[in-house]
């Protein structure tokens, strides 16, 4: 499994920023109130960051101590870390799009809305960084058996 690339995270953040900006624009154009995320959302993102690091920590500890760990456990931890980094990038971009829309309006935004957007962006960045660290924790060393190619077929005729 390859590591999450910065380009993919940036692309997701940019697409989500456009989506957040467009959502608020459409809501405003239809006469509705702009979208403001709940203040519990940043708390949830921070809990996901802690869970991602918590699941990856035993994998790191076993890799450092040289104790063999179940590869499927490491894969599950790495998958959670990758999904968390993608979610963090999407939520950071979405919050940034909402914030850019609010700040681009001629009316000054409410302080509560601005704080909610900044909290969302900050916690999403923390989630992304924590998930990338957790993904790094799940990097297993190569097995000595993997150093020799397995796809070599024996030569016909006994190798003469």
C-alpha positions as semicolon CSV with decimal commas, in nm:
position;residue;x (nm);y (nm);z (nm)
1;X;0,000;0,000;0,000
2;X;0,147;0,333;-0,104
3;X;0,150;0,633;0,123
4;X;-0,098;0,913;0,081
5;X;0,042;1,178;-0,151
6;X;0,039;1,548;-0,075
7;X;-0,094;1,614;-0,425
8;X;-0,404;1,403;-0,362
9;X;-0,468;1,579;-0,031
10;X;-0,427;1,919;-0,194
11;X;-0,660;1,825;-0,481
12;X;-0,928;1,704;-0,239
13;X;-0,894;2,019;-0,029
14;X;-0,930;2,242;-0,337
15;X;-1,235;2,051;-0,464
16;X;-1,396;2,063;-0,121
17;X;-1,321;2,436;-0,092
18;X;-1,503;2,491;-0,418
19;X;-1,790;2,279;-0,290
20;X;-1,814;2,474;0,035
21;X;-1,807;2,807;-0,147
22;X;-2,068;2,687;-0,396
23;X;-2,294;2,552;-0,119
24;X;-2,299;2,884;0,064
25;X;-2,347;3,073;-0,262
26;X;-2,646;2,856;-0,356
27;X;-2,796;2,889;-0,009
28;X;-2,760;3,267;-0,018
29;X;-2,896;3,291;-0,372
30;X;-3,207;3,097;-0,270
31;X;-3,265;3,327;0,029
32;X;-3,154;3,083;0,298
33;X;-2,907;3,121;0,578
34;X;-2,545;3,027;0,507
35;X;-2,419;2,695;0,637
36;X;-2,235;2,704;0,969
37;X;-2,095;2,376;1,098
38;X;-2,161;2,273;1,455
39;X;-1,886;2,330;1,709
40;X;-1,903;1,957;1,785
41;X;-1,761;1,876;1,441
42;X;-1,408;1,995;1,528
43;X;-1,426;1,791;1,849
44;X;-1,525;1,484;1,648
45;X;-1,236;1,538;1,406
46;X;-0,992;1,562;1,697
47;X;-1,133;1,237;1,842
48;X;-1,081;1,067;1,507
49;X;-0,722;1,195;1,504
50;X;-0,663;1,050;1,850
51;X;-0,821;0,719;1,749
52;X;-0,608;0,698;1,437
53;X;-0,290;0,755;1,637
54;X;-0,410;0,517;1,907
55;X;-0,466;0,234;1,661
56;X;-0,131;0,292;1,489
57;X;0,078;0,320;1,807
58;X;0,092;-0,057;1,884
59;X;0,207;-0,118;1,527
60;X;0,489;0,133;1,570
61;X;0,584;-0,017;1,904
62;X;0,603;-0,369;1,761
63;X;0,805;-0,253;1,460
64;X;1,055;-0,075;1,686
65;X;1,087;-0,370;1,925
66;X;1,122;-0,621;1,643
67;X;0,823;-0,823;1,759
68;X;0,624;-0,960;1,468
69;X;0,275;-0,817;1,436
70;X;-0,020;-0,942;1,242
71;X;0,008;-0,772;0,900
72;X;-0,369;-0,739;0,877
73;X;-0,372;-0,537;1,199
74;X;-0,111;-0,305;1,053
75;X;-0,308;-0,283;0,729
76;X;-0,627;-0,191;0,914
77;X;-0,442;0,079;1,107
78;X;-0,287;0,212;0,786
79;X;-0,626;0,211;0,613
80;X;-0,782;0,406;0,899
81;X;-0,494;0,653;0,884
82;X;-0,531;0,699;0,509
83;X;-0,907;0,748;0,532
84;X;-0,856;0,996;0,815
85;X;-0,605;1,199;0,616
86;X;-0,846;1,215;0,321
87;X;-1,131;1,319;0,551
88;X;-0,911;1,584;0,711
89;X;-0,817;1,731;0,374
90;X;-1,178;1,736;0,259
91;X;-1,303;1,899;0,580
92;X;-1,023;2,157;0,581
93;X;-1,104;2,252;0,223
94;X;-1,477;2,260;0,289
95;X;-1,431;2,486;0,591
96;X;-1,196;2,710;0,395
97;X;-1,453;2,742;0,116
98;X;-1,723;2,837;0,366
99;X;-1,492;3,089;0,531
100;X;-1,387;3,248;0,200
101;X;-1,753;3,292;0,106
102;X;-1,833;3,454;0,440
103;X;-1,538;3,690;0,420
104;X;-1,613;3,784;0,057
105;X;-1,960;3,915;0,138
106;X;-2,017;4,289;0,190
107;X;-2,181;4,218;0,528
108;X;-1,951;4,142;0,820
109;X;-1,995;3,780;0,929
110;X;-2,097;3,690;1,282
111;X;-1,811;3,611;1,514
112;X;-1,963;3,270;1,598
113;X;-1,967;3,168;1,232
114;X;-1,608;3,274;1,180
115;X;-1,492;3,092;1,494
116;X;-1,677;2,776;1,387
117;X;-1,511;2,783;1,044
118;X;-1,165;2,845;1,191
119;X;-1,215;2,565;1,445
120;X;-1,321;2,331;1,164
121;X;-1,021;2,418;0,950
122;X;-0,778;2,390;1,242
123;X;-0,908;2,055;1,365
124;X;-0,915;1,918;1,010
125;X;-0,549;2,016;0,964
126;X;-0,465;1,847;1,295
127;X;-0,653;1,537;1,177
128;X;-0,463;1,530;0,849
129;X;-0,125;1,565;1,018
130;X;-0,208;1,305;1,285
131;X;-0,329;1,064;1,019
132;X;-0,012;1,106;0,814
133;X;0,194;1,040;1,128
134;X;-0,019;0,733;1,203
135;X;0,035;0,615;0,847
136;X;0,409;0,652;0,900
137;X;0,378;0,445;1,219
138;X;0,227;0,162;1,015
139;X;0,524;0,125;0,783
140;X;0,646;-0,228;0,832
141;X;1,000;-0,337;0,752
142;X;1,037;-0,577;0,463
143;X;1,044;-0,946;0,544
144;X;1,375;-1,118;0,468
145;X;1,174;-1,361;0,254
146;X;1,059;-1,072;0,034
147;X;1,414;-0,989;-0,075
148;X;1,425;-1,270;-0,330
149;X;1,196;-1,256;-0,632
150;X;0,924;-1,516;-0,623
151;X;0,814;-1,497;-0,983
152;X;1,122;-1,674;-1,118
153;X;1,020;-2,007;-1,259
154;X;1,269;-2,292;-1,245
155;X;1,453;-2,334;-1,569
156;X;1,334;-2,628;-1,778
157;X;1,572;-2,918;-1,808
158;X;1,745;-2,863;-1,475
159;X;1,920;-2,536;-1,567
160;X;2,173;-2,669;-1,822
